[in-house]
Amino acid sequence: MNESNLMEKIVSLAKRRGFVFPGSEIYGGLAGTFDYGPYGVVLKENVERLWLSMFRDSRDDMYGVDAAILMNPKIWEASGHVAGFADPLVECEKCKRRFRADHLDDATKCPECAGALGEARQFNMMFKTHSGAMEDDSATVYLRPETAGGIFTNYKNVVDALHPKLPFGIAQVGKAFRNEIAPRDFVFRSREFSQMEIEYFVPSGEWEQAFEEWRKMMHLFATAIGLPHDSVHELEVEAKDRAHYSKRTIDFEFDYPFGRKELWGLAYRGDFDLSAHAQASSIELAYLDEESKEKFIPHVIEPSFGVDRTILAILASAYKEDVMGEETRAYLALAPKIAPVKAMVSPLLKNKPELVEKAREVRAELQKIHPAIAWDDNGNIGKRYRRQDEIGTPFCITIDFDTLGETPDLKDTVTLRHRDSGTQERLSIAEVAERIRSAIQ
Ligand code: GAP
């Protein structure tokens, strides 16, 4: 399978099986926006939940916030986004199309009509709107370009409410918006996307140690969501390419079908943000160390994960095909922990009430382990398996006459079919329950 072909197959499967749809599709779409469908939304939630469980809920040094998307515009002035969150834009003098200059091989010639491109100018990527009934500049607000802003502005609230000891971190999952000049590559570069971000506050002398710890944990998360180890690479970002706030950045890159590109970022933001917000708001944001009585502005390590790029990396690495003679079986080898459906139960024949009744019983039993146990009695068993393969369901369970005791030794056993190998085993219902439990733990 060549790589552009793979991308087409992923986009097609995502739409056909209800993972990701183009945004506003019935009105011809809206560039750079996507809607998550029934399986996509659960996959996304499973990834976010796993992230929250690993990095917030299971740790004593982490706290959560869910800040407003609309924030006082002074925040984005202090953070440097109003002045500097821009990409170089060029416009074709002939066809008037606009491009991001640093994405072009030749920034003098239009890639669409070969007309001359004008001088590059800086284009601010923040979406602007108005808050309240006034539509003048005094009412301008921005849709947040990173979730980080809502963490820095709540740093003092968290310290005052919970008195955490340094080092500690604040985690947030939510939407961010960037008016990208050229959205592209499916959900990879969109105008509305989700981030999972942590600002981890440390005394300045401890930043290197914290940076190394988070670097390891980001790799652990990649493994937990099933990204192959050799598809995630670190790139030490040169000073000239780093964001204005960063003193060190490592990009975690992934081998996407369209090339090796940034998946996540790990940045050392120093005391840039808290100092800038303290100065602009005239509110003291220094931390008081209760033991030494010292007051200082903590430094910050920021592991930042784009949710949509994570979903695309998961789909790209999970998409597999088995060619069996004339037929090709497509399946998503999703890690059971994040698979939207954990198992499917079906009666061998849907017109045999005794099989249906037993299958319903088995499903209810398995739903005590996890609610996402699907039911499918449409078409033949082979078709049911194919449908579940395409959405990445790790296990299929079939109830047949042996389950009911036609062969007395096999009473209360079922067939358990494994998605990746397609192999089947005969197991007791209790054994199947155990298999599912241990796979999703
Ligand atoms: N708070 C730091 C920050 O926002 P960033 O490198 O600009 O840093 C962090 O963004 C992550 O957000 C990226 O690594 C990527 O996963 C995701 N991201 C950024 N721009 C995106 C876009 N236009 N579409 C989808 N995801 C994006």
PDB file of N, CA and C in Angstrom, residues 176-273:
ATOM      1  N   ALA A 176      -8.930  24.545  20.866  1.00  0.00           N
ATOM      2  CA  ALA A 176      -8.110  25.708  20.519  1.00  0.00           C
ATOM      3  C   ALA A 176      -8.422  26.037  19.059  1.00  0.00           C
ATOM      4  N   PHE A 177      -8.187  27.290  18.695  1.00  0.00           N
ATOM      5  CA  PHE A 177      -8.578  27.762  17.354  1.00  0.00           C
ATOM      6  C   PHE A 177      -7.432  28.529  16.717  1.00  0.00           C
ATOM      7  N   ARG A 178      -7.136  28.204  15.480  1.00  0.00           N
ATOM      8  CA  ARG A 178      -6.103  28.952  14.744  1.00  0.00           C
ATOM      9  C   ARG A 178      -6.565  29.140  13.313  1.00  0.00           C
ATOM     10  N   ASN A 179      -6.516  30.379  12.869  1.00  0.00           N
ATOM     11  CA  ASN A 179      -6.954  30.662  11.502  1.00  0.00           C
ATOM     12  C   ASN A 179      -5.815  30.306  10.542  1.00  0.00           C
ATOM     13  N   GLU A 180      -5.553  29.008  10.416  1.00  0.00           N
ATOM     14  CA  GLU A 180      -4.455  28.513   9.588  1.00  0.00           C
ATOM     15  C   GLU A 180      -4.631  29.007   8.147  1.00  0.00           C
ATOM     16  N   ILE A 181      -3.542  29.491   7.551  1.00  0.00           N
ATOM     17  CA  ILE A 181      -3.620  29.972   6.164  1.00  0.00           C
ATOM     18  C   ILE A 181      -3.962  28.807   5.235  1.00  0.00           C
ATOM     19  N   ALA A 182      -3.336  27.669   5.500  1.00  0.00           N
ATOM     20  CA  ALA A 182      -3.557  26.522   4.611  1.00  0.00           C
ATOM     21  C   ALA A 182      -3.824  25.251   5.422  1.00  0.00           C
ATOM     22  N   PRO A 183      -5.100  25.078   5.872  1.00  0.00           N
ATOM     23  CA  PRO A 183      -5.395  23.817   6.570  1.00  0.00           C
ATOM     24  C   PRO A 183      -5.189  22.658   5.606  1.00  0.00           C
ATOM     25  N   ARG A 184      -4.662  21.535   6.099  1.00  0.00           N
ATOM     26  CA  ARG A 184      -4.391  20.430   5.159  1.00  0.00           C
ATOM     27  C   ARG A 184      -4.160  19.123   5.899  1.00  0.00           C
ATOM     28  N   ASP A 185      -4.088  18.066   5.087  1.00  0.00           N
ATOM     29  CA  ASP A 185      -3.802  16.727   5.599  1.00  0.00           C
ATOM     30  C   ASP A 185      -4.833  16.271   6.634  1.00  0.00           C
ATOM     31  N   PHE A 186      -6.109  16.356   6.218  1.00  0.00           N
ATOM     32  CA  PHE A 186      -7.218  15.844   7.043  1.00  0.00           C
ATOM     33  C   PHE A 186      -7.211  16.590   8.372  1.00  0.00           C
ATOM     34  N   VAL A 187      -7.278  15.923   9.503  1.00  0.00           N
ATOM     35  CA  VAL A 187      -7.358  16.650  10.779  1.00  0.00           C
ATOM     36  C   VAL A 187      -5.995  17.143  11.261  1.00  0.00           C
ATOM     37  N   PHE A 188      -4.931  16.868  10.484  1.00  0.00           N
ATOM     38  CA  PHE A 188      -3.587  17.223  10.960  1.00  0.00           C
ATOM     39  C   PHE A 188      -3.449  18.729  11.185  1.00  0.00           C
ATOM     40  N   ARG A 189      -3.846  19.512  10.201  1.00  0.00           N
ATOM     41  CA  ARG A 189      -3.764  20.972  10.368  1.00  0.00           C
ATOM     42  C   ARG A 189      -5.151  21.536  10.148  1.00  0.00           C
ATOM     43  N   SER A 190      -5.863  21.786  11.234  1.00  0.00           N
ATOM     44  CA  SER A 190      -7.223  22.296  11.102  1.00  0.00           C
ATOM     45  C   SER A 190      -7.336  23.646  11.794  1.00  0.00           C
ATOM     46  N   ARG A 191      -8.487  24.259  11.657  1.00  0.00           N
ATOM     47  CA  ARG A 191      -8.647  25.604  12.237  1.00  0.00           C
ATOM     48  C   ARG A 191      -9.271  25.529  13.628  1.00  0.00           C
ATOM     49  N   GLU A 192      -9.950  24.422  13.899  1.00  0.00           N
ATOM     50  CA  GLU A 192     -10.506  24.180  15.238  1.00  0.00           C
ATOM     51  C   GLU A 192     -10.048  22.787  15.638  1.00  0.00           C
ATOM     52  N   PHE A 193      -9.369  22.683  16.764  1.00  0.00           N
ATOM     53  CA  PHE A 193      -8.841  21.378  17.173  1.00  0.00           C
ATOM     54  C   PHE A 193      -8.807  21.309  18.700  1.00  0.00           C
ATOM     55  N   SER A 194      -8.484  20.135  19.219  1.00  0.00           N
ATOM     56  CA  SER A 194      -8.424  19.989  20.682  1.00  0.00           C
ATOM     57  C   SER A 194      -6.987  19.769  21.120  1.00  0.00           C
ATOM     58  N   GLN A 195      -6.689  20.282  22.288  1.00  0.00           N
ATOM     59  CA  GLN A 195      -5.368  20.055  22.882  1.00  0.00           C
ATOM     60  C   GLN A 195      -5.522  19.434  24.270  1.00  0.00           C
ATOM     61  N   MET A 196      -4.504  18.679  24.668  1.00  0.00           N
ATOM     62  CA  MET A 196      -4.390  18.186  26.048  1.00  0.00           C
ATOM     63  C   MET A 196      -3.068  18.781  26.521  1.00  0.00           C
ATOM     64  N   GLU A 197      -3.147  19.754  27.432  1.00  0.00           N
ATOM     65  CA  GLU A 197      -1.919  20.461  27.807  1.00  0.00           C
ATOM     66  C   GLU A 197      -1.684  20.440  29.308  1.00  0.00           C
ATOM     67  N   ILE A 198      -0.397  20.452  29.640  1.00  0.00           N
ATOM     68  CA  ILE A 198       0.026  20.520  31.042  1.00  0.00           C
ATOM     69  C   ILE A 198       1.006  21.665  31.179  1.00  0.00           C
ATOM     70  N   GLU A 199       0.805  22.481  32.198  1.00  0.00           N
ATOM     71  CA  GLU A 199       1.851  23.424  32.594  1.00  0.00           C
ATOM     72  C   GLU A 199       2.351  22.901  33.932  1.00  0.00           C
ATOM     73  N   TYR A 200       3.616  22.527  33.968  1.00  0.00           N
ATOM     74  CA  TYR A 200       4.194  21.924  35.178  1.00  0.00           C
ATOM     75  C   TYR A 200       5.166  22.940  35.790  1.00  0.00           C
ATOM     76  N   PHE A 201       4.809  23.402  37.003  1.00  0.00           N
ATOM     77  CA  PHE A 201       5.534  24.497  37.638  1.00  0.00           C
ATOM     78  C   PHE A 201       6.635  23.952  38.555  1.00  0.00           C
ATOM     79  N   VAL A 202       7.844  24.462  38.364  1.00  0.00           N
ATOM     80  CA  VAL A 202       8.996  23.950  39.130  1.00  0.00           C
ATOM     81  C   VAL A 202       9.862  25.121  39.604  1.00  0.00           C
ATOM     82  N   PRO A 203      10.664  24.925  40.691  1.00  0.00           N
ATOM     83  CA  PRO A 203      11.686  25.944  40.999  1.00  0.00           C
ATOM     84  C   PRO A 203      12.672  25.968  39.827  1.00  0.00           C
ATOM     85  N   SER A 204      13.227  27.142  39.497  1.00  0.00           N
ATOM     86  CA  SER A 204      14.013  27.268  38.255  1.00  0.00           C
ATOM     87  C   SER A 204      15.127  26.224  38.152  1.00  0.00           C
ATOM     88  N   GLY A 205      15.733  25.876  39.291  1.00  0.00           N
ATOM     89  CA  GLY A 205      16.863  24.937  39.255  1.00  0.00           C
ATOM     90  C   GLY A 205      16.451  23.505  38.922  1.00  0.00           C
ATOM     91  N   GLU A 206      15.157  23.243  38.913  1.00  0.00           N
ATOM     92  CA  GLU A 206      14.717  21.850  38.682  1.00  0.00           C
ATOM     93  C   GLU A 206      14.149  21.612  37.286  1.00  0.00           C
ATOM     94  N   TRP A 207      14.287  22.609  36.406  1.00  0.00           N
ATOM     95  CA  TRP A 207      13.585  22.466  35.122  1.00  0.00           C
ATOM     96  C   TRP A 207      14.118  21.306  34.288  1.00  0.00           C
ATOM     97  N   GLU A 208      15.454  21.102  34.336  1.00  0.00           N
ATOM     98  CA  GLU A 208      16.010  20.067  33.447  1.00  0.00           C
ATOM     99  C   GLU A 208      15.523  18.672  33.832  1.00  0.00           C
ATOM    100  N   GLN A 209      15.480  18.449  35.150  1.00  0.00           N
ATOM    101  CA  GLN A 209      15.009  17.140  35.641  1.00  0.00           C
ATOM    102  C   GLN A 209      13.537  16.908  35.241  1.00  0.00           C
ATOM    103  N   ALA A 210      12.715  17.957  35.425  1.00  0.00           N
ATOM    104  CA  ALA A 210      11.288  17.830  35.078  1.00  0.00           C
ATOM    105  C   ALA A 210      11.115  17.629  33.571  1.00  0.00           C
ATOM    106  N   PHE A 211      11.927  18.328  32.800  1.00  0.00           N
ATOM    107  CA  PHE A 211      11.862  18.210  31.330  1.00  0.00           C
ATOM    108  C   PHE A 211      12.134  16.750  30.930  1.00  0.00           C
ATOM    109  N   GLU A 212      13.171  16.161  31.547  1.00  0.00           N
ATOM    110  CA  GLU A 212      13.517  14.765  31.214  1.00  0.00           C
ATOM    111  C   GLU A 212      12.399  13.805  31.629  1.00  0.00           C
ATOM    112  N   GLU A 213      11.790  14.071  32.811  1.00  0.00           N
ATOM    113  CA  GLU A 213      10.711  13.184  33.268  1.00  0.00           C
ATOM    114  C   GLU A 213       9.524  13.223  32.305  1.00  0.00           C
ATOM    115  N   TRP A 214       9.149  14.439  31.887  1.00  0.00           N
ATOM    116  CA  TRP A 214       8.004  14.554  30.980  1.00  0.00           C
ATOM    117  C   TRP A 214       8.316  13.979  29.606  1.00  0.00           C
ATOM    118  N   ARG A 215       9.581  14.116  29.217  1.00  0.00           N
ATOM    119  CA  ARG A 215       9.994  13.533  27.931  1.00  0.00           C
ATOM    120  C   ARG A 215       9.730  12.020  27.937  1.00  0.00           C
ATOM    121  N   LYS A 216      10.098  11.359  29.050  1.00  0.00           N
ATOM    122  CA  LYS A 216       9.867   9.905  29.148  1.00  0.00           C
ATOM    123  C   LYS A 216       8.370   9.602  29.177  1.00  0.00           C
ATOM    124  N   MET A 217       7.622  10.441  29.912  1.00  0.00           N
ATOM    125  CA  MET A 217       6.183  10.145  30.046  1.00  0.00           C
ATOM    126  C   MET A 217       5.432  10.319  28.721  1.00  0.00           C
ATOM    127  N   MET A 218       5.924  11.213  27.898  1.00  0.00           N
ATOM    128  CA  MET A 218       5.272  11.379  26.586  1.00  0.00           C
ATOM    129  C   MET A 218       5.465  10.108  25.749  1.00  0.00           C
ATOM    130  N   HIS A 219       6.643   9.508  25.865  1.00  0.00           N
ATOM    131  CA  HIS A 219       6.848   8.234  25.146  1.00  0.00           C
ATOM    132  C   HIS A 219       5.960   7.126  25.731  1.00  0.00           C
ATOM    133  N   LEU A 220       5.796   7.159  27.078  1.00  0.00           N
ATOM    134  CA  LEU A 220       4.923   6.140  27.709  1.00  0.00           C
ATOM    135  C   LEU A 220       3.491   6.276  27.191  1.00  0.00           C
ATOM    136  N   PHE A 221       3.052   7.522  27.016  1.00  0.00           N
ATOM    137  CA  PHE A 221       1.694   7.731  26.509  1.00  0.00           C
ATOM    138  C   PHE A 221       1.574   7.228  25.068  1.00  0.00           C
ATOM    139  N   ALA A 222       2.618   7.468  24.276  1.00  0.00           N
ATOM    140  CA  ALA A 222       2.602   6.984  22.876  1.00  0.00           C
ATOM    141  C   ALA A 222       2.432   5.461  22.872  1.00  0.00           C
ATOM    142  N   THR A 223       3.131   4.799  23.778  1.00  0.00           N
ATOM    143  CA  THR A 223       3.028   3.332  23.850  1.00  0.00           C
ATOM    144  C   THR A 223       1.631   2.923  24.321  1.00  0.00           C
ATOM    145  N   ALA A 224       1.106   3.650  25.311  1.00  0.00           N
ATOM    146  CA  ALA A 224      -0.206   3.286  25.876  1.00  0.00           C
ATOM    147  C   ALA A 224      -1.322   3.372  24.828  1.00  0.00           C
ATOM    148  N   ILE A 225      -1.200   4.306  23.889  1.00  0.00           N
ATOM    149  CA  ILE A 225      -2.260   4.421  22.864  1.00  0.00           C
ATOM    150  C   ILE A 225      -1.941   3.565  21.641  1.00  0.00           C
ATOM    151  N   GLY A 226      -0.865   2.815  21.695  1.00  0.00           N
ATOM    152  CA  GLY A 226      -0.581   1.822  20.658  1.00  0.00           C
ATOM    153  C   GLY A 226       0.243   2.331  19.487  1.00  0.00           C
ATOM    154  N   LEU A 227       0.917   3.500  19.623  1.00  0.00           N
ATOM    155  CA  LEU A 227       1.771   3.960  18.514  1.00  0.00           C
ATOM    156  C   LEU A 227       3.058   3.143  18.539  1.00  0.00           C
ATOM    157  N   PRO A 228       3.451   2.554  17.395  1.00  0.00           N
ATOM    158  CA  PRO A 228       4.687   1.765  17.399  1.00  0.00           C
ATOM    159  C   PRO A 228       5.882   2.635  17.790  1.00  0.00           C
ATOM    160  N   HIS A 229       6.762   2.069  18.610  1.00  0.00           N
ATOM    161  CA  HIS A 229       7.906   2.799  19.154  1.00  0.00           C
ATOM    162  C   HIS A 229       8.717   3.476  18.044  1.00  0.00           C
ATOM    163  N   ASP A 230       8.905   2.731  16.926  1.00  0.00           N
ATOM    164  CA  ASP A 230       9.787   3.274  15.884  1.00  0.00           C
ATOM    165  C   ASP A 230       9.091   4.280  14.956  1.00  0.00           C
ATOM    166  N   SER A 231       7.833   4.649  15.280  1.00  0.00           N
ATOM    167  CA  SER A 231       7.165   5.654  14.438  1.00  0.00           C
ATOM    168  C   SER A 231       7.137   7.037  15.104  1.00  0.00           C
ATOM    169  N   VAL A 232       7.647   7.110  16.343  1.00  0.00           N
ATOM    170  CA  VAL A 232       7.667   8.391  17.067  1.00  0.00           C
ATOM    171  C   VAL A 232       9.125   8.822  17.239  1.00  0.00           C
ATOM    172  N   HIS A 233       9.436  10.050  16.822  1.00  0.00           N
ATOM    173  CA  HIS A 233      10.832  10.506  16.820  1.00  0.00           C
ATOM    174  C   HIS A 233      10.922  11.858  17.509  1.00  0.00           C
ATOM    175  N   GLU A 234      12.036  12.079  18.180  1.00  0.00           N
ATOM    176  CA  GLU A 234      12.246  13.382  18.815  1.00  0.00           C
ATOM    177  C   GLU A 234      13.044  14.297  17.896  1.00  0.00           C
ATOM    178  N   LEU A 235      12.659  15.569  17.878  1.00  0.00           N
ATOM    179  CA  LEU A 235      13.421  16.567  17.113  1.00  0.00           C
ATOM    180  C   LEU A 235      13.725  17.735  18.051  1.00  0.00           C
ATOM    181  N   GLU A 236      14.993  17.969  18.281  1.00  0.00           N
ATOM    182  CA  GLU A 236      15.402  19.119  19.098  1.00  0.00           C
ATOM    183  C   GLU A 236      15.222  20.360  18.221  1.00  0.00           C
ATOM    184  N   VAL A 237      14.323  21.260  18.621  1.00  0.00           N
ATOM    185  CA  VAL A 237      14.007  22.402  17.755  1.00  0.00           C
ATOM    186  C   VAL A 237      15.064  23.499  17.941  1.00  0.00           C
ATOM    187  N   GLU A 238      15.602  23.969  16.827  1.00  0.00           N
ATOM    188  CA  GLU A 238      16.635  25.008  16.884  1.00  0.00           C
ATOM    189  C   GLU A 238      16.036  26.307  17.423  1.00  0.00           C
ATOM    190  N   ALA A 239      16.908  27.120  18.051  1.00  0.00           N
ATOM    191  CA  ALA A 239      16.443  28.366  18.689  1.00  0.00           C
ATOM    192  C   ALA A 239      15.636  29.229  17.705  1.00  0.00           C
ATOM    193  N   LYS A 240      16.080  29.319  16.463  1.00  0.00           N
ATOM    194  CA  LYS A 240      15.395  30.224  15.505  1.00  0.00           C
ATOM    195  C   LYS A 240      13.992  29.723  15.155  1.00  0.00           C
ATOM    196  N   ASP A 241      13.727  28.426  15.363  1.00  0.00           N
ATOM    197  CA  ASP A 241      12.403  27.882  15.018  1.00  0.00           C
ATOM    198  C   ASP A 241      11.473  27.734  16.226  1.00  0.00           C
ATOM    199  N   ARG A 242      11.974  28.076  17.421  1.00  0.00           N
ATOM    200  CA  ARG A 242      11.143  27.885  18.612  1.00  0.00           C
ATOM    201  C   ARG A 242      10.126  29.013  18.765  1.00  0.00           C
ATOM    202  N   ALA A 243       9.005  28.686  19.463  1.00  0.00           N
ATOM    203  CA  ALA A 243       8.012  29.730  19.759  1.00  0.00           C
ATOM    204  C   ALA A 243       8.677  30.802  20.629  1.00  0.00           C
ATOM    205  N   HIS A 244       8.102  32.020  20.602  1.00  0.00           N
ATOM    206  CA  HIS A 244       8.738  33.145  21.291  1.00  0.00           C
ATOM    207  C   HIS A 244       8.939  32.908  22.790  1.00  0.00           C
ATOM    208  N   TYR A 245       8.080  32.032  23.386  1.00  0.00           N
ATOM    209  CA  TYR A 245       8.147  31.834  24.837  1.00  0.00           C
ATOM    210  C   TYR A 245       9.111  30.721  25.250  1.00  0.00           C
ATOM    211  N   SER A 246       9.639  29.989  24.286  1.00  0.00           N
ATOM    212  CA  SER A 246      10.338  28.742  24.633  1.00  0.00           C
ATOM    213  C   SER A 246      11.856  28.890  24.678  1.00  0.00           C
ATOM    214  N   LYS A 247      12.433  28.289  25.735  1.00  0.00           N
ATOM    215  CA  LYS A 247      13.899  28.294  25.837  1.00  0.00           C
ATOM    216  C   LYS A 247      14.453  26.957  25.368  1.00  0.00           C
ATOM    217  N   ARG A 248      13.603  25.940  25.329  1.00  0.00           N
ATOM    218  CA  ARG A 248      13.997  24.655  24.746  1.00  0.00           C
ATOM    219  C   ARG A 248      12.717  23.960  24.290  1.00  0.00           C
ATOM    220  N   THR A 249      12.744  23.347  23.113  1.00  0.00           N
ATOM    221  CA  THR A 249      11.575  22.591  22.640  1.00  0.00           C
ATOM    222  C   THR A 249      12.037  21.297  21.999  1.00  0.00           C
ATOM    223  N   ILE A 250      11.336  20.229  22.343  1.00  0.00           N
ATOM    224  CA  ILE A 250      11.499  18.977  21.591  1.00  0.00           C
ATOM    225  C   ILE A 250      10.162  18.702  20.922  1.00  0.00           C
ATOM    226  N   ASP A 251      10.178  18.562  19.615  1.00  0.00           N
ATOM    227  CA  ASP A 251       8.973  18.113  18.904  1.00  0.00           C
ATOM    228  C   ASP A 251       8.968  16.589  18.896  1.00  0.00           C
ATOM    229  N   PHE A 252       7.812  16.026  19.206  1.00  0.00           N
ATOM    230  CA  PHE A 252       7.633  14.579  19.031  1.00  0.00           C
ATOM    231  C   PHE A 252       6.996  14.410  17.663  1.00  0.00           C
ATOM    232  N   GLU A 253       7.745  13.824  16.744  1.00  0.00           N
ATOM    233  CA  GLU A 253       7.242  13.701  15.377  1.00  0.00           C
ATOM    234  C   GLU A 253       6.754  12.278  15.134  1.00  0.00           C
ATOM    235  N   PHE A 254       5.782  12.180  14.218  1.00  0.00           N
ATOM    236  CA  PHE A 254       5.223  10.859  13.887  1.00  0.00           C
ATOM    237  C   PHE A 254       5.355  10.643  12.385  1.00  0.00           C
ATOM    238  N   ASP A 255       5.564   9.394  11.991  1.00  0.00           N
ATOM    239  CA  ASP A 255       5.646   9.072  10.556  1.00  0.00           C
ATOM    240  C   ASP A 255       4.234   8.960   9.978  1.00  0.00           C
ATOM    241  N   TYR A 256       3.655  10.108   9.634  1.00  0.00           N
ATOM    242  CA  TYR A 256       2.328  10.117   9.000  1.00  0.00           C
ATOM    243  C   TYR A 256       2.464   9.633   7.559  1.00  0.00           C
ATOM    244  N   PRO A 257       1.364   9.237   6.917  1.00  0.00           N
ATOM    245  CA  PRO A 257       1.453   8.809   5.508  1.00  0.00           C
ATOM    246  C   PRO A 257       1.993   9.920   4.611  1.00  0.00           C
ATOM    247  N   PHE A 258       1.862  11.196   5.016  1.00  0.00           N
ATOM    248  CA  PHE A 258       2.348  12.312   4.195  1.00  0.00           C
ATOM    249  C   PHE A 258       3.715  12.825   4.668  1.00  0.00           C
ATOM    250  N   GLY A 259       4.392  12.051   5.509  1.00  0.00           N
ATOM    251  CA  GLY A 259       5.745  12.418   5.939  1.00  0.00           C
ATOM    252  C   GLY A 259       5.869  12.508   7.449  1.00  0.00           C
ATOM    253  N   ARG A 260       7.112  12.710   7.892  1.00  0.00           N
ATOM    254  CA  ARG A 260       7.361  12.824   9.335  1.00  0.00           C
ATOM    255  C   ARG A 260       7.017  14.237   9.783  1.00  0.00           C
ATOM    256  N   LYS A 261       6.030  14.355  10.660  1.00  0.00           N
ATOM    257  CA  LYS A 261       5.524  15.692  11.031  1.00  0.00           C
ATOM    258  C   LYS A 261       5.270  15.762  12.535  1.00  0.00           C
ATOM    259  N   GLU A 262       5.168  17.011  13.037  1.00  0.00           N
ATOM    260  CA  GLU A 262       4.971  17.202  14.485  1.00  0.00           C
ATOM    261  C   GLU A 262       3.659  16.593  14.977  1.00  0.00           C
ATOM    262  N   LEU A 263       3.789  15.770  16.011  1.00  0.00           N
ATOM    263  CA  LEU A 263       2.628  15.183  16.674  1.00  0.00           C
ATOM    264  C   LEU A 263       2.354  15.970  17.961  1.00  0.00           C
ATOM    265  N   TRP A 264       3.369  16.058  18.830  1.00  0.00           N
ATOM    266  CA  TRP A 264       3.245  16.762  20.110  1.00  0.00           C
ATOM    267  C   TRP A 264       4.478  17.622  20.328  1.00  0.00           C
ATOM    268  N   GLY A 265       4.422  18.470  21.353  1.00  0.00           N
ATOM    269  CA  GLY A 265       5.587  19.287  21.677  1.00  0.00           C
ATOM    270  C   GLY A 265       5.851  19.293  23.179  1.00  0.00           C
ATOM    271  N   LEU A 266       7.130  19.409  23.520  1.00  0.00           N
ATOM    272  CA  LEU A 266       7.532  19.552  24.925  1.00  0.00           C
ATOM    273  C   LEU A 266       8.387  20.813  24.986  1.00  0.00           C
ATOM    274  N   ALA A 267       7.941  21.800  25.777  1.00  0.00           N
ATOM    275  CA  ALA A 267       8.664  23.082  25.793  1.00  0.00           C
ATOM    276  C   ALA A 267       9.031  23.486  27.218  1.00  0.00           C
ATOM    277  N   TYR A 268      10.160  24.164  27.321  1.00  0.00           N
ATOM    278  CA  TYR A 268      10.553  24.798  28.582  1.00  0.00           C
ATOM    279  C   TYR A 268      10.255  26.284  28.407  1.00  0.00           C
ATOM    280  N   ARG A 269       9.186  26.744  29.078  1.00  0.00           N
ATOM    281  CA  ARG A 269       8.745  28.132  28.878  1.00  0.00           C
ATOM    282  C   ARG A 269       9.360  29.084  29.895  1.00  0.00           C
ATOM    283  N   GLY A 270      10.294  28.584  30.715  1.00  0.00           N
ATOM    284  CA  GLY A 270      10.935  29.445  31.718  1.00  0.00           C
ATOM    285  C   GLY A 270       9.881  30.107  32.591  1.00  0.00           C
ATOM    286  N   ASP A 271      10.129  31.398  32.946  1.00  0.00           N
ATOM    287  CA  ASP A 271       9.114  32.116  33.729  1.00  0.00           C
ATOM    288  C   ASP A 271       8.394  33.127  32.844  1.00  0.00           C
ATOM    289  N   PHE A 272       8.501  32.922  31.504  1.00  0.00           N
ATOM    290  CA  PHE A 272       7.958  33.894  30.552  1.00  0.00           C
ATOM    291  C   PHE A 272       6.499  34.237  30.850  1.00  0.00           C
ATOM    292  N   ASP A 273       5.657  33.217  30.971  1.00  0.00           N
ATOM    293  CA  ASP A 273       4.209  33.487  31.033  1.00  0.00           C
ATOM    294  C   ASP A 273       3.789  34.099  32.364  1.00  0.00           C
TER     295      ASP A 273
END
